[in-house]
Coordinates of C-alpha atoms in Angstrom, one line a residue:
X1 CA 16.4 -44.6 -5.4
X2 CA 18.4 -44.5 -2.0
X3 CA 20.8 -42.7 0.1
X4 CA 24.0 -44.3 -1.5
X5 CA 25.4 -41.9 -3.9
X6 CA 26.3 -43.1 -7.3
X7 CA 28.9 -42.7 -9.2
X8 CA 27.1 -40.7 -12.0
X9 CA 25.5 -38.4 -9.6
X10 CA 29.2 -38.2 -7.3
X11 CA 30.3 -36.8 -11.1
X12 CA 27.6 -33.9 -11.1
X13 CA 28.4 -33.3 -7.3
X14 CA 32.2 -32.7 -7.8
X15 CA 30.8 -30.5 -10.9
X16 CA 28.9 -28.5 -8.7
X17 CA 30.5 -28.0 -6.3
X18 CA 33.2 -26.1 -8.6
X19 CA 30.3 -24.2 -9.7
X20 CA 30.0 -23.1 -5.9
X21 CA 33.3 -21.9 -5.4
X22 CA 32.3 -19.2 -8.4
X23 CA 28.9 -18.5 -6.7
X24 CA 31.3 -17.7 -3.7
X25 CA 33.7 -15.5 -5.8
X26 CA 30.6 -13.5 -7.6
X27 CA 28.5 -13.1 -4.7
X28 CA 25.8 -11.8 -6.6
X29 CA 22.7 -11.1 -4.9
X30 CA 19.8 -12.6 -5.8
X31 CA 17.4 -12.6 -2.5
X32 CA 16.7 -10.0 0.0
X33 CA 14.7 -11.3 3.1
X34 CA 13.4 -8.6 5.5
X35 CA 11.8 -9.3 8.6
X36 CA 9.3 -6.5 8.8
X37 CA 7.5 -7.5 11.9
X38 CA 7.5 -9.8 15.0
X39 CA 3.9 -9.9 15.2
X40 CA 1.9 -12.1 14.1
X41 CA -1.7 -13.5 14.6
X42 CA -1.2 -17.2 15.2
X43 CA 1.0 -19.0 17.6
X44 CA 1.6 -21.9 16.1
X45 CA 3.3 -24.9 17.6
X46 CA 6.2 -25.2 15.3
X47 CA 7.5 -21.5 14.8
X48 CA 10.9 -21.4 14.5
X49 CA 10.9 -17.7 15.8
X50 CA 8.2 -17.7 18.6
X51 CA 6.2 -15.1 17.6
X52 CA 3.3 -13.5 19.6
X53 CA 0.1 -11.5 18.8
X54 CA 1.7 -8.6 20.4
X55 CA 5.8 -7.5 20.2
X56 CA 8.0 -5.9 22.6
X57 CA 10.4 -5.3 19.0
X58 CA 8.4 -2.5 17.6
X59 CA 8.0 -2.8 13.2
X60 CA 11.3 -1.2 11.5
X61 CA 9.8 2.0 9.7
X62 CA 9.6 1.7 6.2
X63 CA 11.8 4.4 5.1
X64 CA 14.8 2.8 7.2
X65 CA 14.5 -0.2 5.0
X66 CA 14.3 1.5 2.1
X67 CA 17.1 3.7 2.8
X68 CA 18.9 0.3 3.6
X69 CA 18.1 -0.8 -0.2
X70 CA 18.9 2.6 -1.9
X71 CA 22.7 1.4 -0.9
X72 CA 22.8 -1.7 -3.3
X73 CA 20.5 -0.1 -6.5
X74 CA 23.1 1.7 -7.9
X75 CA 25.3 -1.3 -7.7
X76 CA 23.2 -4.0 -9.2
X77 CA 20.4 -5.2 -11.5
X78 CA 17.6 -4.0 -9.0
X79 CA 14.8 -6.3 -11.6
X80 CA 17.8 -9.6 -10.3
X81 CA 16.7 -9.2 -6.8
X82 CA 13.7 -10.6 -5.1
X83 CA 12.6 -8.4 -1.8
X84 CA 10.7 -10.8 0.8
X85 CA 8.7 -9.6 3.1
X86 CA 8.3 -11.7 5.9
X87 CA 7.7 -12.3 10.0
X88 CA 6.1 -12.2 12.0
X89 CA 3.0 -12.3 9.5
X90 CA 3.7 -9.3 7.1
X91 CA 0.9 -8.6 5.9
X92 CA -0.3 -7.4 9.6
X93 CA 1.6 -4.2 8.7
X94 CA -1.0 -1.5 6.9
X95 CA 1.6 -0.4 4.7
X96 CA 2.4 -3.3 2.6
X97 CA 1.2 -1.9 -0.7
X98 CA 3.1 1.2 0.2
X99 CA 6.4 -0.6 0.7
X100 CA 5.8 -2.8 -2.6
X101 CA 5.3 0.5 -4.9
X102 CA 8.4 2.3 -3.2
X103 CA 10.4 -1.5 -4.3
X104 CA 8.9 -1.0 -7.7
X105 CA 10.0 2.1 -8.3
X106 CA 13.3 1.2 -7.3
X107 CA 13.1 -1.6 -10.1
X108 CA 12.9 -4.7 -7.0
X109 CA 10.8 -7.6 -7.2
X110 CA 9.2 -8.2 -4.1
X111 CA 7.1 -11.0 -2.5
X112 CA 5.6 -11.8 0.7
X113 CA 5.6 -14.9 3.0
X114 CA 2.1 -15.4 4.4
X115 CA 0.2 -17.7 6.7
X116 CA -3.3 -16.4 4.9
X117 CA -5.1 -15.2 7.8
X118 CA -5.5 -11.8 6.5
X119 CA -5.7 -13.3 2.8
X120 CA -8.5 -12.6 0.7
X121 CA -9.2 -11.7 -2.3
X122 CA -9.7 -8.2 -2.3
X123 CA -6.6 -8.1 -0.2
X124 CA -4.7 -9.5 -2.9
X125 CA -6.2 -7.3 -5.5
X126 CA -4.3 -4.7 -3.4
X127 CA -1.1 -6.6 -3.6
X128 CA -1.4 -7.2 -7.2
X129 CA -1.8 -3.0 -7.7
X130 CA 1.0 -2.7 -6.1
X131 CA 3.4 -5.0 -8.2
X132 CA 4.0 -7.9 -5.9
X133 CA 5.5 -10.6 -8.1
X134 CA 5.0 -13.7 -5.9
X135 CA 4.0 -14.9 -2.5
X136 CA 4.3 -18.1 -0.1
X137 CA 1.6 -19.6 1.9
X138 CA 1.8 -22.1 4.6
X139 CA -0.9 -25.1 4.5
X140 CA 0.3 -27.6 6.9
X141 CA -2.6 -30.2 6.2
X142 CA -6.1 -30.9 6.3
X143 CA -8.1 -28.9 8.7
X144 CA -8.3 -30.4 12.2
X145 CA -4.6 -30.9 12.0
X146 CA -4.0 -27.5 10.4
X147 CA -5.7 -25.4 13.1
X148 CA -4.5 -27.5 15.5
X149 CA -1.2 -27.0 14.9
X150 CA -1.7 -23.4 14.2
X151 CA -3.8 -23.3 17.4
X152 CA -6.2 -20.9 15.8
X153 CA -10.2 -22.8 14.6
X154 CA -10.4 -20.5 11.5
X155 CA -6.6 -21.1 10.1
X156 CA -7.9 -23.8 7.3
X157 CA -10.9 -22.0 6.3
X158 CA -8.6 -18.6 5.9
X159 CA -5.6 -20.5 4.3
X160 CA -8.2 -22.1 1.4
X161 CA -9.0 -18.9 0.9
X162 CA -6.3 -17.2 0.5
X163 CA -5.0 -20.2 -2.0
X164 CA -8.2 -19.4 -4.3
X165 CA -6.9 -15.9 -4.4
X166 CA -3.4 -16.4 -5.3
X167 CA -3.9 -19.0 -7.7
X168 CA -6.7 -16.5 -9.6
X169 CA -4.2 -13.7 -9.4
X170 CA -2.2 -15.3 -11.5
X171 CA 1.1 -14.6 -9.8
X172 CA 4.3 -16.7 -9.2
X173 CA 3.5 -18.4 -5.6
X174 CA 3.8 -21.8 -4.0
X175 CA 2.3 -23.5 -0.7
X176 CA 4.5 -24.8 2.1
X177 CA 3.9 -27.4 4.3
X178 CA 5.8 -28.4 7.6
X179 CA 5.7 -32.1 7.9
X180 CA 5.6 -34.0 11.3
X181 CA 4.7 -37.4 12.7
X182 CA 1.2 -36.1 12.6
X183 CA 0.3 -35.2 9.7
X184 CA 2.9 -37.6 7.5
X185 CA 0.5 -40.3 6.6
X186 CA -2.2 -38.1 5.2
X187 CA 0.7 -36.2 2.7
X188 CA -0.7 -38.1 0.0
X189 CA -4.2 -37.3 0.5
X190 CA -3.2 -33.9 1.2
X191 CA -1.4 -33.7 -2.2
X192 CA -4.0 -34.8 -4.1
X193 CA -6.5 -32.2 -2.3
X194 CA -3.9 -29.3 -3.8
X195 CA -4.1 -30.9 -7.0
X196 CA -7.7 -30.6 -6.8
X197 CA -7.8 -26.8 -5.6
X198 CA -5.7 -26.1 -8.7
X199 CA -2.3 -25.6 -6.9
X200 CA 0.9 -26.0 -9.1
X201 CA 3.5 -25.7 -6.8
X202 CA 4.4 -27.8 -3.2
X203 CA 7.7 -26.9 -1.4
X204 CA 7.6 -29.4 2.1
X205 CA 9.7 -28.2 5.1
X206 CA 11.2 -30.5 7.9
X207 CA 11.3 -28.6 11.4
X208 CA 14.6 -27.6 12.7
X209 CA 14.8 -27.4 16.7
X210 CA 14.8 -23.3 17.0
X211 CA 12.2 -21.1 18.6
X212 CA 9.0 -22.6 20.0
X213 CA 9.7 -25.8 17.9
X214 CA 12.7 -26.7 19.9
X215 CA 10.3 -27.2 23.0
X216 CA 8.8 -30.3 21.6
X217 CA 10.7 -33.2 20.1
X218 CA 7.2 -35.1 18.7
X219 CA 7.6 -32.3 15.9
X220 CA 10.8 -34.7 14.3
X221 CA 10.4 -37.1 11.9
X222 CA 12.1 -40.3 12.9
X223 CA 14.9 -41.5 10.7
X224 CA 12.4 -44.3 8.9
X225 CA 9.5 -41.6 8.5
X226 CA 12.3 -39.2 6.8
X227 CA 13.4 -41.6 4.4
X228 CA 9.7 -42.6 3.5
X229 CA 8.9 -38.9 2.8
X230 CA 12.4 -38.8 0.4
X231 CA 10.3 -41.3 -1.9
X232 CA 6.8 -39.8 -1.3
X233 CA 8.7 -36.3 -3.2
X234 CA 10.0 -38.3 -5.8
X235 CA 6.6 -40.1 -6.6
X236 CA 5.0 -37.1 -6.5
X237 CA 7.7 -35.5 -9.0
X238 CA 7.5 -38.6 -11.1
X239 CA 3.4 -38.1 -11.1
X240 CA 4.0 -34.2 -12.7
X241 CA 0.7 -33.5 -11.2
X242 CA 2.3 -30.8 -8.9
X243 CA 5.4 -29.0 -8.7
X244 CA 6.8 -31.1 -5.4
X245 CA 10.6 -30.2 -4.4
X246 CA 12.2 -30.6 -0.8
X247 CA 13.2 -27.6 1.0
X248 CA 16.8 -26.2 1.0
X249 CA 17.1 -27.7 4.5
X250 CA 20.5 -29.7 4.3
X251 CA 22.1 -32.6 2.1
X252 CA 20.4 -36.0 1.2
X253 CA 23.3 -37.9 -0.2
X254 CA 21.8 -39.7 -2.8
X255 CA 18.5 -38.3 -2.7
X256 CA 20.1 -35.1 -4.2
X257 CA 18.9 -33.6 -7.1
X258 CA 16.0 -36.1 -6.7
X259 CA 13.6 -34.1 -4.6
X260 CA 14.6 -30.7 -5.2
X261 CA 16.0 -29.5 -9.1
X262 CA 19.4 -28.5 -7.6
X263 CA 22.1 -29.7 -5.9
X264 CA 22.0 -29.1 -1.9
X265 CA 24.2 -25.7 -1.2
X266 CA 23.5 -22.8 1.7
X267 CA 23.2 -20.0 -0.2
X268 CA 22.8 -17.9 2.9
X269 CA 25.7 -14.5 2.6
X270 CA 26.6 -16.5 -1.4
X271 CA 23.4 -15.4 -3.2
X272 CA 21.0 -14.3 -0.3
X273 CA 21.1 -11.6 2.6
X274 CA 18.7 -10.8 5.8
X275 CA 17.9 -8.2 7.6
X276 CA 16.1 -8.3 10.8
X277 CA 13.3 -6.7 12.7
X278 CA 16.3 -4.9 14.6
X279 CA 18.6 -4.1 11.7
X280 CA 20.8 -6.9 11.8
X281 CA 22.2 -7.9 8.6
X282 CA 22.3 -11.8 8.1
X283 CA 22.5 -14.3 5.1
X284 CA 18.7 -15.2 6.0
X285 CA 16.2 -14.3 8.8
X286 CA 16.1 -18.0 10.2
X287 CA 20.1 -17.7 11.4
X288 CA 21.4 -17.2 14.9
X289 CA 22.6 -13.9 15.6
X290 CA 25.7 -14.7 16.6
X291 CA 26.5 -15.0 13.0
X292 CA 25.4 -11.2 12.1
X293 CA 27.7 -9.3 9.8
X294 CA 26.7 -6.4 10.7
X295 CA 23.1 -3.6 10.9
X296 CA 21.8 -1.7 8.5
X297 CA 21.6 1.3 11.2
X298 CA 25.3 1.9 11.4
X299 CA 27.0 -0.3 8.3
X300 CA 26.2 0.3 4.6
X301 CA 24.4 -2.7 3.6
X302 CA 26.4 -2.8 0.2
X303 CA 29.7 -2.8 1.6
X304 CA 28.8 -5.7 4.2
X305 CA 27.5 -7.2 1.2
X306 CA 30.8 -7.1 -0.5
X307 CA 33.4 -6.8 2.3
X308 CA 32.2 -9.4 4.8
X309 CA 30.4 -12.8 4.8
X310 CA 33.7 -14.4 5.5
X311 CA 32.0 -16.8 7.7
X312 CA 29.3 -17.6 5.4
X313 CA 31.5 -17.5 2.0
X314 CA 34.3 -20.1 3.7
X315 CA 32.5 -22.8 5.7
X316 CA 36.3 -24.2 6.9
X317 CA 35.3 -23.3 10.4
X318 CA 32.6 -25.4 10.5
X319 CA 34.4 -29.2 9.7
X320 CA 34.3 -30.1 13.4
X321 CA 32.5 -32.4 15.6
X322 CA 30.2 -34.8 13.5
X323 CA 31.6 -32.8 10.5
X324 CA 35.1 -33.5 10.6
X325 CA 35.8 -36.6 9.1
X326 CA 32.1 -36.4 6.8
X327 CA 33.1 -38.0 3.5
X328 CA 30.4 -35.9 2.1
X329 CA 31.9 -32.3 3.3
X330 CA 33.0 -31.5 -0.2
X331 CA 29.4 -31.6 -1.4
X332 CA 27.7 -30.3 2.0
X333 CA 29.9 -27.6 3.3
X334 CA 28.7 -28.4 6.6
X335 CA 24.3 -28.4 6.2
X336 CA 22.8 -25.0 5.8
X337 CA 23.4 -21.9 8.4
X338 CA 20.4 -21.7 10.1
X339 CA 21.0 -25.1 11.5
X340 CA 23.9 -23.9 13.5
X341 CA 23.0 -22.8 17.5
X342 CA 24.5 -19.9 19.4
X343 CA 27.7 -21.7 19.6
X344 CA 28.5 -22.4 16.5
X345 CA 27.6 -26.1 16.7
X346 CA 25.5 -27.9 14.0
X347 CA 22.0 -28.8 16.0
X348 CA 21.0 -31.0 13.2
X349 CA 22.2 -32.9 10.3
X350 CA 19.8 -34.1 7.5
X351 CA 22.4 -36.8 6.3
X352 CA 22.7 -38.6 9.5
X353 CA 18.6 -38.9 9.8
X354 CA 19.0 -40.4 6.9
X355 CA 21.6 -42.5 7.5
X356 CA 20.3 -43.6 11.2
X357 CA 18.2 -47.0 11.6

C-alpha cells in the first residue's frame, strides 16, 4: 500500500465522485450537530475550540433548539437523522435526558459526544431511559499521557469508566483518539489495551491548527510519522480485532478507502448541518464562522437547509492557491471545510503531508 493512486482505485474515485454530484443535488440530511454548551470541565491541550470550565456564551435553552428542529420534521424522515449533542462537554448540561425524550418524541435519533468525566454508569442508565442511540468518547492514550494532555489527574481513571459503561449498555458508540508525536509509538499498545477492554470500534483524529491546538505546533505529526500511522490503520483493519477507520479529515490519495470504508468527501452543508452555541447555522460545529449560512434565531432552519449552502454544495471557490493546479481536485473538492481559516484559505492539506519528505 502507498500514496500513488492506482488505476483500479482512480476507476472507483471517478465513480464516486459522480455519486457526489447526486449527494449534492439531494441534500438529504442525515446529521444534525448542536453545540449545546461552551463549558466544559477539562482544558485540554489540543481543543480545537478552547473551551473553559466557565463560559461567557451562556447554554442555548432547550426549547430554542427544539423549536429550531420542529422546522425540518414535517419535511423529512425524523428516524434518518442523527441529533448530536456536543461542546463544550454536553453532558454538563442537567437536562440531557430531557432534551433526548423531547428528540424521541419527535422520531430523532440522538447521540452525545463525551470526554467521560461525568460518565458513569448510572449516568448512562439515565441516557439509555431516555433513548440515546449512540455516543463518542475521547481516549487519547494510556494514562500519564491521557491526563496529561487533558491536564486533568482523574481523566483516565473517569474515561475507563465511562468505556465499561457504554460498552455494557449495549448501544452504538465508538472511542476517539487524537494522535500526536507523543503518544504515536504506543498506538499499538494502546490498541491492543481497547481490544482487551472489549471495545469494537476506534475512529483516530489528526489535529487541525484551530483553537488552543493552533498554539503549539509539537501537536503535528511530521510527514514520515503520518504516513507510518496510514499503515498502522490498515494493519489494524487487516487484524479485524477492532473496528479501526481514519477520521473524515481530508484526502489520502492512495490510502483512500484503505483506512476509512468510504471514499474521502466533506459532507459538511451535503448530508450534515451545525448549529452553534449562538444559533449559527453551519455544515458542522468545527467550521469558521465566516462560512455561516445563516441562525436559527432569525432564519428557518429548513429553508437554509434547502435554499443556501451554495458555498458548501459548490467547492469552485475554493481551487486556489495550493489547490489550483491539484491533479487530485476532482476527487478532493478542496479537503474538508473545517480546515479552511477566517479567510477562506486552506490551513492544512492532508495530501501534501503525505506527499512531503
Amino acid at each position: 500500500m502507498g500514496i500513488k493512486i492506482s488505476l483500479r482505485k482512480r476507476l472507483a474515485l471517478e465513480l464516486f465522485a459522480s455519486t457526489r454530484k447526486d449527494l449534492v443535488k439531494s441534500h438529504d440530511l442525515r446529521v444534525l450537530f448542536w453545540e449545546c454548551t461552551l463549558r466544559c470541565n477539562l482544558s485540554c491541550k489540543h481543543c480545537g475550540s478552547d473551551c473553559r470550565a466557565v463560559s461567557s456564551v451562556p447554554d442555548m435553552p432547550a426549547e430554542d433548539f427544539l423549536a429550531a428542529v420542529d422546522t425540518l420534521t414535517p419535511h423529512l424522515d425524523p428516524y434518518k437523522v442523527l441529533v448530536t449533542l456536543t461542546g463544550g462537554e454536553a453532558l454538563i448540561r442537567k437536562d440531557i435526558e430531557q432534551i433526548g425524550v423531547a428528540l424521541r418524541k419527535r422520531g430523532y435519533q440522538w447521540g452525545v459526544v463525551t470526554n467521560g468525566m461525568l460518565l458513569d454508569k448510572a449516568r448512562m442508565e439515565s441516557l439509555c431511559r431516555a433513548g440515546i442511540c449512540a455516543i463518542t468518547l475521547s481516549i487519547d492514550g494510556f494514562e500519564e499521557y491521557h491526563n496529561n494532555i487533558r491536564q486533568n489527574s482523574h481523566s483516565f481513571q473517569n474515561c475507563t469508566r465511562a468505556l465499561r459503561a457504554i460498552i455494557d449498555s449495549g448501544i452504538r458508540y465508538d472511542v476517539v483518539t487524537c494522535v500526536t508525536p507523543d503518544n504515536f509509538a504506543l498506538l499499538p499498545a494502546f490498541r491492543d489495551f481497547l481490544i482487551e477492554q472489549g471495545c469494537k470500534a476506534w475512529r483516530i483524529f489528526t489535529i487541525f491548527p484551530v483553537g488552543r491546538a493552533a498554539d503549539d505546533e509539537k501537536l503535528q505529526l511530521k510527514p514520515a510519522e503520518y504516513r507510518a500511522l496510514m499503515e498502522f490503520i490498515i494493519q489494524t483493519r487487516k487484524e479485524g480485532k477492532i473496528a479501526c477507520s481514519y477520521a473524515c479529515e481530508g484526502f489520502l490519495g492512495g490510502y483512500e478507502a484503505e483506512v476509512r470504508d468510504n471514499f474521502f468527501g466533506c459532507m459538511a452543508g451535503i448530508g450534515i448541518a451545525g448549529i452553534r452555541i449562538d444559533g449559527a447555522i453551519s455544515g458542522c460545529t468545527s467550521i469558521r464562522a465566516n462560512f455561516d449560512q445563516g441562525n436559527i434565531y432569525k432564519d428557518n432552519l429548513w429553508e437554509v437547509w434547502n435554499t443556501r449552502f451554495e458555498r458548501y454544495r459548490n467547492r469552485s471557490w475554493a481551487r486556489k492557491g495550493r489547490c489550483a493546479e491539484c491533479k487530485a481536485w476532482r476527487y478532493c473538492n478542496g479537503n474538508g471545510m473545517h480546515l479552511y481559516d477566517e479567510n477562506e484559505c486552506l490551513m492544512h492539506c492532508n495530501l501534501e503531508r503525505l506527499l512531503s519528505k
